[in-house]
Amino acid sequence: MSTQPLRITKVEAVALSASFDDLYDSPEDVPDWLRYPASSHLVLPRRGQYATLVKVHTEDGSVGIGEAYGLPSPQVTATVVATVLAPLLIGQDALATGAIWERLFKGQAAGGHNRGFYLEAMAGVDLALWDLRGKLAGVPVHRLLGGPVRETVDCYASPVALHADPEDSARQALGFVDDGFKALKVKIGRGERTDRAHLSAVRAAVGDDIEILTDVNCAYDLDEATRVGAVLADLGISWYEEPLQVDDLANLAELRRRTGLTVVNGETHFTRFDLRDSLLHRAIDVFMPNVARCGGITEAMRLSALASAFHVDIAPHGVGSGVSLCAALQLCAATPNLRTYEYNRLPNPIRENILVNPPKFTDGALVVPTGPGLGFELDEDTVDRYVIARF
């Protein structure tokens, strides 16, 4: 790789949308569990799968491709990339990933834009820059990060959604086991009795050898979460994700003390400053960064290192397109304190379908891509089917 600067000449943002309506004969046929897969969606239903692709061009003709989180509207992050970040990027050295990250973060931190859509847009740029660096060096990104620590990544199927009937939850869970998963995550958050019914049905269906994880999506207060925690303990389940509001750190710490369960948080946190407070409160056992949300690989590596200082693992959140899937696997391959990875299995045409070479899943694990950069090749014709805006 050259020691000379490589200037950025153009930045593109491409908003993708794959509507659930298009997966069925009519909108009325879309099942409720797909519209409302988690308790948090009872307010804002899921209508499809979304992502914003970011393409960074340089003066030598090279292109790096990343992804900014697209929920609930990919046009938002695409607009931030095109109108706020792009002017800060043109003319900068594309190889100076750390310097660019600080430039973008400081550009809006004083204005209070240090989380949310702005960090998600930054993530898309950062992933594109790492993809570019790997392509120029001819190696996968995990090699640039000091890996691989591992060449395959243990993962769990997510989610067993909010079905009305416990038997439907059990049926979906068995489908994941038949697909080769050794672990799966069940959405709960509807009260002690209902949660017990669904979790008991899933446990009876899959047996004791399959690991069950749970995700509450912030549905409970401390007392209700304590009662449901007892249900989890009865069923041999330890993973208790987002049982309370994500910023309720004092009560998360108390819940962790009361239940002895593995308290998990972080998919809606963004930077090391968010993680710092969770660690100081001793509120979590596992942190779940999403590389397409938390500022990209640059910040995710900092998060992982900070977590390790408190003997906390990371387990990346896995919602997005095939681009962020490959990016997350690069991070996982280079991270010593990795617990597991969330392999989202909701219907999603912009996950594997947009990749010429999607990651292989075998024996409960995903194989880390070894191609240069983030390790994927886009199927541009398939991508074009889902484009709703270009910037």
mmCIF file of C-alpha atoms in Angstrom:
data_model
loop_
_atom_site.group_PDB
_atom_site.id
_atom_site.type_symbol
_atom_site.label_atom_id
_atom_site.label_comp_id
_atom_site.label_asym_id
_atom_site.label_seq_id
_atom_site.Cartn_x
_atom_site.Cartn_y
_atom_site.Cartn_z
ATOM 1 C CA MET A 1 0.000 0.000 0.000
ATOM 2 C CA SER A 2 1.358 3.430 -0.966
ATOM 3 C CA THR A 3 2.517 5.868 1.700
ATOM 4 C CA GLN A 4 1.168 8.720 -0.402
ATOM 5 C CA PRO A 5 -2.279 10.181 0.330
ATOM 6 C CA LEU A 6 -5.123 8.858 -1.776
ATOM 7 C CA ARG A 7 -7.700 11.604 -2.134
ATOM 8 C CA ILE A 8 -11.455 11.065 -2.023
ATOM 9 C CA THR A 9 -13.150 12.445 -5.127
ATOM 10 C CA LYS A 10 -16.795 11.377 -4.780
ATOM 11 C CA VAL A 11 -19.200 9.894 -2.248
ATOM 12 C CA GLU A 12 -22.435 8.118 -3.228
ATOM 13 C CA ALA A 13 -25.332 7.041 -1.017
ATOM 14 C CA VAL A 14 -27.857 4.500 -2.282
ATOM 15 C CA ALA A 15 -31.057 3.854 -0.308
ATOM 16 C CA LEU A 16 -32.386 0.276 -0.558
ATOM 17 C CA SER A 17 -35.840 -0.978 0.394
ATOM 18 C CA ALA A 18 -37.279 -4.491 0.175
ATOM 19 C CA SER A 19 -40.955 -4.291 1.099
ATOM 20 C CA PHE A 20 -42.572 -7.222 2.883
ATOM 21 C CA ASP A 21 -45.623 -6.641 0.679
ATOM 22 C CA ASP A 22 -43.606 -7.832 -2.309
ATOM 23 C CA LEU A 23 -42.846 -11.164 -0.610
ATOM 24 C CA TYR A 24 -46.523 -12.128 -0.524
ATOM 25 C CA ASP A 25 -49.428 -12.177 -2.974
ATOM 26 C CA SER A 26 -51.046 -9.183 -1.256
ATOM 27 C CA PRO A 27 -50.283 -6.885 1.701
ATOM 28 C CA GLU A 28 -53.046 -8.608 3.678
ATOM 29 C CA ASP A 29 -51.072 -11.859 3.489
ATOM 30 C CA VAL A 30 -48.060 -10.462 5.380
ATOM 31 C CA PRO A 31 -48.203 -12.250 8.763
ATOM 32 C CA ASP A 32 -48.416 -10.265 11.982
ATOM 33 C CA TRP A 33 -45.234 -11.873 13.321
ATOM 34 C CA LEU A 34 -43.323 -10.315 10.421
ATOM 35 C CA ARG A 35 -44.916 -6.890 10.853
ATOM 36 C CA TYR A 36 -44.438 -7.043 14.620
ATOM 37 C CA PRO A 37 -41.446 -9.339 15.249
ATOM 38 C CA ALA A 38 -40.578 -7.621 18.558
ATOM 39 C CA SER A 39 -42.396 -5.693 21.274
ATOM 40 C CA SER A 40 -40.748 -2.466 20.136
ATOM 41 C CA HIS A 41 -42.501 -2.777 16.769
ATOM 42 C CA LEU A 42 -45.960 -2.565 18.292
ATOM 43 C CA VAL A 43 -45.616 1.217 17.954
ATOM 44 C CA LEU A 44 -43.855 1.316 14.573
ATOM 45 C CA PRO A 45 -44.495 -1.848 12.522
ATOM 46 C CA ARG A 46 -41.781 -3.286 10.299
ATOM 47 C CA ARG A 47 -42.771 -2.832 6.664
ATOM 48 C CA GLY A 48 -39.658 -4.205 5.022
ATOM 49 C CA GLN A 49 -35.886 -4.480 5.078
ATOM 50 C CA TYR A 50 -33.766 -1.391 4.527
ATOM 51 C CA ALA A 51 -30.152 -0.334 4.124
ATOM 52 C CA THR A 52 -28.092 2.551 2.776
ATOM 53 C CA LEU A 53 -25.066 1.593 0.693
ATOM 54 C CA VAL A 54 -22.182 4.070 0.713
ATOM 55 C CA LYS A 55 -19.626 4.158 -2.076
ATOM 56 C CA VAL A 56 -16.411 6.158 -1.640
ATOM 57 C CA HIS A 57 -14.443 6.898 -4.822
ATOM 58 C CA THR A 58 -10.796 7.940 -4.935
ATOM 59 C CA GLU A 59 -8.559 9.689 -7.425
ATOM 60 C CA ASP A 60 -7.058 6.430 -8.726
ATOM 61 C CA GLY A 61 -10.477 5.012 -9.585
ATOM 62 C CA SER A 62 -10.760 2.728 -6.549
ATOM 63 C CA VAL A 63 -14.120 2.305 -4.825
ATOM 64 C CA GLY A 64 -14.890 1.180 -1.285
ATOM 65 C CA ILE A 65 -18.407 0.071 -0.341
ATOM 66 C CA GLY A 66 -19.970 0.253 3.108
ATOM 67 C CA GLU A 67 -23.399 0.238 4.707
ATOM 68 C CA ALA A 68 -25.258 2.672 6.936
ATOM 69 C CA TYR A 69 -28.153 1.304 8.991
ATOM 70 C CA GLY A 70 -31.417 1.804 7.125
ATOM 71 C CA LEU A 71 -34.194 1.391 9.677
ATOM 72 C CA PRO A 72 -36.738 2.892 9.749
ATOM 73 C CA SER A 73 -36.047 4.883 6.565
ATOM 74 C CA PRO A 74 -32.895 4.513 4.454
ATOM 75 C CA GLN A 75 -33.404 7.923 2.859
ATOM 76 C CA VAL A 76 -32.469 9.507 6.200
ATOM 77 C CA THR A 77 -28.949 8.091 6.478
ATOM 78 C CA ALA A 78 -28.468 8.510 2.726
ATOM 79 C CA THR A 79 -29.290 12.206 3.031
ATOM 80 C CA VAL A 80 -26.887 12.659 5.949
ATOM 81 C CA VAL A 81 -24.100 10.987 3.973
ATOM 82 C CA ALA A 82 -24.730 13.070 0.859
ATOM 83 C CA THR A 83 -25.399 16.480 2.381
ATOM 84 C CA VAL A 84 -23.440 16.539 5.650
ATOM 85 C CA LEU A 85 -20.589 14.033 5.416
ATOM 86 C CA ALA A 86 -19.637 14.182 1.736
ATOM 87 C CA PRO A 87 -18.462 17.831 1.877
ATOM 88 C CA LEU A 88 -16.201 16.890 4.814
ATOM 89 C CA LEU A 89 -14.767 13.948 2.885
ATOM 90 C CA ILE A 90 -13.915 15.325 -0.557
ATOM 91 C CA GLY A 91 -10.165 15.832 -0.812
ATOM 92 C CA GLN A 92 -9.345 13.843 2.333
ATOM 93 C CA ASP A 93 -6.909 10.932 2.395
ATOM 94 C CA ALA A 94 -9.052 7.807 2.111
ATOM 95 C CA LEU A 95 -6.402 5.697 3.842
ATOM 96 C CA ALA A 96 -6.467 7.804 7.016
ATOM 97 C CA THR A 97 -9.456 6.005 8.514
ATOM 98 C CA GLY A 98 -8.830 7.088 12.108
ATOM 99 C CA ALA A 99 -8.237 10.714 11.197
ATOM 100 C CA ILE A 100 -11.362 10.823 9.038
ATOM 101 C CA TRP A 101 -13.464 9.265 11.801
ATOM 102 C CA GLU A 102 -12.385 11.978 14.234
ATOM 103 C CA ARG A 103 -12.975 14.688 11.636
ATOM 104 C CA LEU A 104 -16.534 13.533 11.007
ATOM 105 C CA PHE A 105 -17.337 12.974 14.683
ATOM 106 C CA LYS A 106 -16.002 16.347 15.811
ATOM 107 C CA GLY A 107 -17.755 18.023 12.906
ATOM 108 C CA GLN A 108 -21.115 17.550 14.634
ATOM 109 C CA ALA A 109 -20.362 16.533 18.250
ATOM 110 C CA ALA A 110 -20.562 20.124 19.456
ATOM 111 C CA GLY A 111 -24.027 20.290 17.925
ATOM 112 C CA GLY A 112 -25.161 17.205 19.825
ATOM 113 C CA HIS A 113 -25.210 14.892 16.823
ATOM 114 C CA ASN A 114 -23.053 12.154 18.304
ATOM 115 C CA ARG A 115 -25.528 9.259 18.146
ATOM 116 C CA GLY A 116 -28.450 8.102 16.020
ATOM 117 C CA PHE A 117 -28.697 8.727 12.318
ATOM 118 C CA TYR A 118 -25.456 10.726 12.238
ATOM 119 C CA LEU A 119 -23.368 7.875 13.677
ATOM 120 C CA GLU A 120 -25.132 5.416 11.387
ATOM 121 C CA ALA A 121 -24.199 7.563 8.394
ATOM 122 C CA MET A 122 -20.617 7.756 9.682
ATOM 123 C CA ALA A 123 -20.607 3.972 9.943
ATOM 124 C CA GLY A 124 -21.404 3.656 6.249
ATOM 125 C CA VAL A 125 -18.471 5.864 5.350
ATOM 126 C CA ASP A 126 -16.104 4.104 7.740
ATOM 127 C CA LEU A 127 -16.975 0.647 6.419
ATOM 128 C CA ALA A 128 -16.452 1.866 2.859
ATOM 129 C CA LEU A 129 -13.007 3.200 3.798
ATOM 130 C CA TRP A 130 -11.994 -0.088 5.418
ATOM 131 C CA ASP A 131 -13.277 -1.976 2.379
ATOM 132 C CA LEU A 132 -11.134 0.308 0.225
ATOM 133 C CA ARG A 133 -8.036 -0.209 2.386
ATOM 134 C CA GLY A 134 -8.390 -3.966 2.218
ATOM 135 C CA LYS A 135 -8.883 -3.957 -1.542
ATOM 136 C CA LEU A 136 -5.808 -1.779 -2.077
ATOM 137 C CA ALA A 137 -3.730 -4.049 0.163
ATOM 138 C CA GLY A 138 -5.187 -7.181 -1.422
ATOM 139 C CA VAL A 139 -6.205 -8.659 1.951
ATOM 140 C CA PRO A 140 -9.412 -9.063 3.966
ATOM 141 C CA VAL A 141 -10.017 -6.354 6.547
ATOM 142 C CA HIS A 142 -9.527 -8.741 9.465
ATOM 143 C CA ARG A 143 -5.866 -9.034 8.432
ATOM 144 C CA LEU A 144 -5.487 -5.268 8.698
ATOM 145 C CA LEU A 145 -7.044 -5.466 12.173
ATOM 146 C CA GLY A 146 -4.504 -8.027 13.373
ATOM 147 C CA GLY A 147 -6.556 -11.176 12.839
ATOM 148 C CA PRO A 148 -7.728 -13.709 12.316
ATOM 149 C CA VAL A 149 -8.359 -14.848 15.855
ATOM 150 C CA ARG A 150 -10.863 -17.262 14.289
ATOM 151 C CA GLU A 151 -11.879 -18.248 10.769
ATOM 152 C CA THR A 152 -15.468 -19.226 11.570
ATOM 153 C CA VAL A 153 -17.898 -17.365 13.834
ATOM 154 C CA ASP A 154 -20.398 -19.177 16.042
ATOM 155 C CA CYS A 155 -23.810 -17.607 15.597
ATOM 156 C CA TYR A 156 -27.427 -17.952 16.601
ATOM 157 C CA ALA A 157 -30.624 -17.687 14.585
ATOM 158 C CA SER A 158 -32.693 -14.597 15.258
ATOM 159 C CA PRO A 159 -35.532 -14.179 15.867
ATOM 160 C CA VAL A 160 -38.235 -16.552 16.922
ATOM 161 C CA ALA A 161 -40.699 -13.704 16.546
ATOM 162 C CA LEU A 162 -43.744 -12.629 18.569
ATOM 163 C CA HIS A 163 -46.140 -15.351 17.493
ATOM 164 C CA ALA A 164 -49.665 -15.463 18.904
ATOM 165 C CA ASP A 165 -49.547 -19.214 19.573
ATOM 166 C CA PRO A 166 -46.692 -20.870 21.542
ATOM 167 C CA GLU A 167 -46.820 -23.783 19.096
ATOM 168 C CA ASP A 168 -45.987 -21.395 16.258
ATOM 169 C CA SER A 169 -42.964 -20.207 18.230
ATOM 170 C CA ALA A 170 -41.920 -23.824 18.729
ATOM 171 C CA ARG A 171 -42.404 -24.550 15.035
ATOM 172 C CA GLN A 172 -40.209 -21.639 13.956
ATOM 173 C CA ALA A 173 -37.547 -22.625 16.489
ATOM 174 C CA LEU A 174 -37.499 -26.187 15.140
ATOM 175 C CA GLY A 175 -37.051 -24.788 11.644
ATOM 176 C CA PHE A 176 -33.859 -23.058 12.765
ATOM 177 C CA VAL A 177 -32.591 -26.283 14.329
ATOM 178 C CA ASP A 178 -33.328 -28.118 11.079
ATOM 179 C CA ASP A 179 -31.281 -25.447 9.278
ATOM 180 C CA GLY A 180 -28.260 -26.364 11.390
ATOM 181 C CA PHE A 181 -28.366 -23.782 14.186
ATOM 182 C CA LYS A 182 -27.242 -24.781 17.658
ATOM 183 C CA ALA A 183 -28.584 -21.615 19.270
ATOM 184 C CA LEU A 184 -31.588 -19.367 18.662
ATOM 185 C CA LYS A 185 -33.133 -16.217 20.112
ATOM 186 C CA VAL A 186 -36.766 -15.843 21.173
ATOM 187 C CA LYS A 187 -38.531 -12.500 21.311
ATOM 188 C CA ILE A 188 -40.349 -12.018 24.609
ATOM 189 C CA GLY A 189 -41.733 -9.027 26.475
ATOM 190 C CA ARG A 190 -45.444 -9.765 26.861
ATOM 191 C CA GLY A 191 -45.587 -10.528 30.562
ATOM 192 C CA GLU A 192 -44.487 -13.365 32.796
ATOM 193 C CA ARG A 193 -47.266 -15.800 31.889
ATOM 194 C CA THR A 194 -47.101 -15.327 28.105
ATOM 195 C CA ASP A 195 -43.306 -15.350 28.036
ATOM 196 C CA ARG A 196 -43.260 -18.585 30.036
ATOM 197 C CA ALA A 197 -45.737 -20.237 27.662
ATOM 198 C CA HIS A 198 -43.702 -19.428 24.551
ATOM 199 C CA LEU A 199 -40.308 -20.200 26.066
ATOM 200 C CA SER A 200 -41.582 -23.477 27.535
ATOM 201 C CA ALA A 201 -42.938 -24.517 24.144
ATOM 202 C CA VAL A 202 -39.662 -23.702 22.448
ATOM 203 C CA ARG A 203 -37.623 -25.528 25.095
ATOM 204 C CA ALA A 204 -39.821 -28.618 24.841
ATOM 205 C CA ALA A 205 -39.515 -28.594 21.048
ATOM 206 C CA VAL A 206 -35.768 -28.095 20.662
ATOM 207 C CA GLY A 207 -34.557 -29.963 23.749
ATOM 208 C CA ASP A 208 -31.827 -29.172 26.219
ATOM 209 C CA ASP A 209 -28.899 -29.276 23.779
ATOM 210 C CA ILE A 210 -29.983 -26.155 21.873
ATOM 211 C CA GLU A 211 -29.079 -22.844 23.486
ATOM 212 C CA ILE A 212 -31.993 -20.426 23.869
ATOM 213 C CA LEU A 213 -31.430 -16.684 24.094
ATOM 214 C CA THR A 214 -34.094 -14.076 24.808
ATOM 215 C CA ASP A 215 -34.671 -10.483 23.679
ATOM 216 C CA VAL A 216 -37.137 -8.216 25.502
ATOM 217 C CA ASN A 217 -36.626 -5.067 23.404
ATOM 218 C CA CYS A 218 -36.980 -2.854 26.494
ATOM 219 C CA ALA A 219 -40.530 -3.934 27.391
ATOM 220 C CA TYR A 220 -40.155 -4.223 31.188
ATOM 221 C CA ASP A 221 -39.525 -2.268 34.353
ATOM 222 C CA LEU A 222 -37.241 -3.670 37.040
ATOM 223 C CA ASP A 223 -39.859 -5.631 38.980
ATOM 224 C CA GLU A 224 -41.417 -7.294 35.936
ATOM 225 C CA ALA A 225 -37.976 -8.064 34.536
ATOM 226 C CA THR A 226 -37.063 -9.697 37.847
ATOM 227 C CA ARG A 227 -40.118 -11.962 37.700
ATOM 228 C CA VAL A 228 -39.470 -12.929 34.090
ATOM 229 C CA GLY A 229 -35.819 -13.506 34.961
ATOM 230 C CA ALA A 230 -36.979 -16.262 37.310
ATOM 231 C CA VAL A 231 -38.783 -17.880 34.360
ATOM 232 C CA LEU A 232 -35.573 -17.844 32.349
ATOM 233 C CA ALA A 233 -33.637 -19.413 35.205
ATOM 234 C CA ASP A 234 -36.276 -22.176 35.543
ATOM 235 C CA LEU A 235 -35.865 -23.024 31.851
ATOM 236 C CA GLY A 236 -32.072 -22.966 31.854
ATOM 237 C CA ILE A 237 -31.843 -19.726 29.859
ATOM 238 C CA SER A 238 -29.165 -17.167 30.759
ATOM 239 C CA TRP A 239 -29.133 -14.596 27.912
ATOM 240 C CA TYR A 240 -31.375 -11.650 28.885
ATOM 241 C CA GLU A 241 -31.193 -8.946 26.231
ATOM 242 C CA GLU A 242 -32.524 -5.402 26.664
ATOM 243 C CA PRO A 243 -34.809 -6.285 29.576
ATOM 244 C CA LEU A 244 -35.119 -2.584 30.530
ATOM 245 C CA GLN A 245 -34.780 0.756 28.782
ATOM 246 C CA VAL A 246 -31.254 0.872 27.394
ATOM 247 C CA ASP A 247 -30.244 3.943 29.418
ATOM 248 C CA ASP A 248 -31.595 2.608 32.746
ATOM 249 C CA LEU A 249 -28.123 1.533 33.815
ATOM 250 C CA ALA A 250 -28.625 1.611 37.576
ATOM 251 C CA ASN A 251 -31.604 -0.730 37.334
ATOM 252 C CA LEU A 252 -29.845 -2.943 34.800
ATOM 253 C CA ALA A 253 -27.067 -3.369 37.336
ATOM 254 C CA GLU A 254 -29.624 -4.185 40.029
ATOM 255 C CA LEU A 255 -31.349 -6.692 37.743
ATOM 256 C CA ARG A 256 -28.024 -8.329 37.020
ATOM 257 C CA ARG A 257 -27.402 -8.610 40.782
ATOM 258 C CA ARG A 258 -30.892 -9.967 41.499
ATOM 259 C CA THR A 259 -31.067 -12.603 38.778
ATOM 260 C CA GLY A 260 -27.506 -13.683 38.086
ATOM 261 C CA LEU A 261 -28.432 -13.828 34.399
ATOM 262 C CA THR A 262 -26.295 -12.676 31.483
ATOM 263 C CA VAL A 263 -27.517 -9.108 30.943
ATOM 264 C CA VAL A 264 -27.030 -7.930 27.366
ATOM 265 C CA ASN A 265 -27.317 -4.418 25.945
ATOM 266 C CA GLY A 266 -25.843 -2.208 23.258
ATOM 267 C CA GLU A 267 -27.512 -2.545 19.871
ATOM 268 C CA THR A 268 -28.925 0.975 20.264
ATOM 269 C CA HIS A 269 -25.744 2.398 21.774
ATOM 270 C CA PHE A 270 -23.188 3.957 19.498
ATOM 271 C CA THR A 271 -19.782 4.881 20.862
ATOM 272 C CA ARG A 272 -17.283 4.049 23.574
ATOM 273 C CA PHE A 273 -18.740 6.880 25.619
ATOM 274 C CA ASP A 274 -22.054 5.009 25.829
ATOM 275 C CA LEU A 275 -20.279 1.764 26.669
ATOM 276 C CA ARG A 276 -18.112 3.446 29.314
ATOM 277 C CA ASP A 277 -21.152 4.278 31.428
ATOM 278 C CA SER A 278 -22.540 0.728 31.211
ATOM 279 C CA LEU A 279 -19.186 -0.672 32.296
ATOM 280 C CA LEU A 280 -18.777 1.725 35.211
ATOM 281 C CA HIS A 281 -22.261 0.780 36.448
ATOM 282 C CA ARG A 282 -21.388 -2.930 36.094
ATOM 283 C CA ALA A 283 -24.675 -3.148 34.234
ATOM 284 C CA ILE A 284 -23.872 -5.659 31.460
ATOM 285 C CA ASP A 285 -22.113 -8.911 30.688
ATOM 286 C CA VAL A 286 -22.268 -8.637 26.887
ATOM 287 C CA PHE A 287 -22.293 -5.600 24.585
ATOM 288 C CA MET A 288 -23.921 -5.743 21.124
ATOM 289 C CA PRO A 289 -22.520 -3.170 18.686
ATOM 290 C CA ASN A 290 -23.864 -3.022 15.157
ATOM 291 C CA VAL A 291 -21.058 -2.067 12.764
ATOM 292 C CA ALA A 292 -23.548 -0.217 10.535
ATOM 293 C CA ARG A 293 -24.700 1.897 13.500
ATOM 294 C CA CYS A 294 -21.841 2.437 15.947
ATOM 295 C CA GLY A 295 -19.565 4.419 13.663
ATOM 296 C CA GLY A 296 -18.168 1.464 11.751
ATOM 297 C CA ILE A 297 -15.177 -0.788 12.313
ATOM 298 C CA THR A 298 -13.004 2.048 13.630
ATOM 299 C CA GLU A 299 -15.255 2.611 16.647
ATOM 300 C CA ALA A 300 -16.244 -1.060 16.988
ATOM 301 C CA MET A 301 -12.609 -2.001 17.591
ATOM 302 C CA ARG A 302 -12.406 0.642 20.320
ATOM 303 C CA LEU A 303 -15.612 -0.679 21.853
ATOM 304 C CA SER A 304 -14.272 -4.217 21.853
ATOM 305 C CA ALA A 305 -11.012 -3.198 23.493
ATOM 306 C CA LEU A 306 -12.762 -1.122 26.156
ATOM 307 C CA ALA A 307 -15.166 -3.967 26.926
ATOM 308 C CA SER A 308 -12.299 -6.420 27.295
ATOM 309 C CA ALA A 309 -10.760 -4.249 30.020
ATOM 310 C CA PHE A 310 -13.865 -5.024 32.110
ATOM 311 C CA HIS A 311 -13.997 -8.700 31.053
ATOM 312 C CA VAL A 312 -17.127 -8.006 29.032
ATOM 313 C CA ASP A 313 -17.657 -9.776 25.704
ATOM 314 C CA ILE A 314 -19.110 -8.385 22.502
ATOM 315 C CA ALA A 315 -21.756 -10.087 20.360
ATOM 316 C CA PRO A 316 -22.491 -7.934 17.313
ATOM 317 C CA HIS A 317 -26.080 -7.130 16.424
ATOM 318 C CA GLY A 318 -26.886 -8.591 13.026
ATOM 319 C CA VAL A 319 -29.648 -6.596 11.344
ATOM 320 C CA GLY A 320 -28.854 -5.158 7.903
ATOM 321 C CA SER A 321 -27.876 -6.068 4.376
ATOM 322 C CA GLY A 322 -25.217 -8.461 3.147
ATOM 323 C CA VAL A 323 -22.619 -5.667 3.255
ATOM 324 C CA SER A 324 -22.873 -5.164 7.012
ATOM 325 C CA LEU A 325 -23.027 -8.941 7.476
ATOM 326 C CA CYS A 326 -19.608 -9.269 5.846
ATOM 327 C CA ALA A 327 -18.293 -6.265 7.777
ATOM 328 C CA ALA A 328 -19.446 -7.756 11.082
ATOM 329 C CA LEU A 329 -17.690 -11.028 10.285
ATOM 330 C CA GLN A 330 -14.443 -9.141 9.626
ATOM 331 C CA LEU A 331 -14.786 -7.562 13.079
ATOM 332 C CA CYS A 332 -15.616 -10.910 14.687
ATOM 333 C CA ALA A 333 -12.583 -12.546 13.095
ATOM 334 C CA ALA A 334 -10.242 -10.002 14.705
ATOM 335 C CA THR A 335 -11.882 -9.670 18.141
ATOM 336 C CA PRO A 336 -10.609 -11.849 21.010
ATOM 337 C CA ASN A 337 -13.519 -11.131 23.379
ATOM 338 C CA LEU A 338 -16.259 -12.308 21.020
ATOM 339 C CA ARG A 339 -19.192 -14.211 22.542
ATOM 340 C CA THR A 340 -21.329 -14.929 19.461
ATOM 341 C CA TYR A 341 -22.929 -13.281 16.435
ATOM 342 C CA GLU A 342 -26.603 -12.624 15.676
ATOM 343 C CA TYR A 343 -27.430 -14.110 12.266
ATOM 344 C CA ASN A 344 -30.784 -12.508 11.517
ATOM 345 C CA ARG A 345 -33.110 -14.836 9.615
ATOM 346 C CA LEU A 346 -36.146 -12.661 8.976
ATOM 347 C CA PRO A 347 -36.990 -12.680 5.253
ATOM 348 C CA ASN A 348 -34.522 -10.240 3.717
ATOM 349 C CA PRO A 349 -33.841 -10.032 -0.052
ATOM 350 C CA ILE A 350 -31.067 -7.450 0.499
ATOM 351 C CA ARG A 351 -29.019 -9.745 2.716
ATOM 352 C CA GLU A 352 -27.603 -12.755 0.846
ATOM 353 C CA ASN A 353 -29.304 -11.999 -2.484
ATOM 354 C CA ILE A 354 -27.341 -8.831 -3.245
ATOM 355 C CA LEU A 355 -24.027 -10.648 -2.863
ATOM 356 C CA VAL A 356 -22.357 -12.717 -5.562
ATOM 357 C CA ASN A 357 -20.509 -14.595 -2.814
ATOM 358 C CA PRO A 358 -22.530 -14.593 0.441
ATOM 359 C CA PRO A 359 -20.811 -15.988 3.554
ATOM 360 C CA LYS A 360 -21.216 -19.731 4.002
ATOM 361 C CA PHE A 361 -23.083 -21.110 7.019
ATOM 362 C CA THR A 362 -22.081 -24.534 8.280
ATOM 363 C CA ASP A 363 -22.329 -26.452 11.546
ATOM 364 C CA GLY A 364 -23.763 -23.517 13.488
ATOM 365 C CA ALA A 365 -21.170 -21.016 12.289
ATOM 366 C CA LEU A 366 -20.525 -18.498 9.516
ATOM 367 C CA VAL A 367 -17.280 -18.668 7.561
ATOM 368 C CA VAL A 368 -15.365 -15.384 7.593
ATOM 369 C CA PRO A 369 -14.968 -13.933 4.070
ATOM 370 C CA THR A 370 -11.361 -14.007 2.884
ATOM 371 C CA GLY A 371 -11.630 -11.843 -0.224
ATOM 372 C CA PRO A 372 -9.984 -8.407 -0.229
ATOM 373 C CA GLY A 373 -11.667 -5.628 1.702
ATOM 374 C CA LEU A 374 -14.866 -6.627 3.461
ATOM 375 C CA GLY A 375 -14.799 -9.751 1.317
ATOM 376 C CA PHE A 376 -17.920 -9.405 -0.811
ATOM 377 C CA GLU A 377 -18.819 -8.716 -4.413
ATOM 378 C CA LEU A 378 -22.098 -6.925 -5.077
ATOM 379 C CA ASP A 379 -24.595 -8.251 -7.578
ATOM 380 C CA GLU A 380 -25.372 -4.807 -8.986
ATOM 381 C CA ASP A 381 -28.352 -6.003 -11.028
ATOM 382 C CA THR A 382 -29.999 -7.331 -7.871
ATOM 383 C CA VAL A 383 -29.110 -4.180 -5.941
ATOM 384 C CA ASP A 384 -30.810 -2.090 -8.620
ATOM 385 C CA ARG A 385 -34.139 -3.843 -7.967
ATOM 386 C CA TYR A 386 -34.277 -2.411 -4.472
ATOM 387 C CA VAL A 387 -32.976 1.120 -5.022
ATOM 388 C CA ILE A 388 -35.492 3.788 -3.960
ATOM 389 C CA ALA A 389 -33.137 6.804 -4.000
ATOM 390 C CA ARG A 390 -29.626 7.709 -5.128
ATOM 391 C CA PHE A 391 -27.647 10.655 -3.777
#
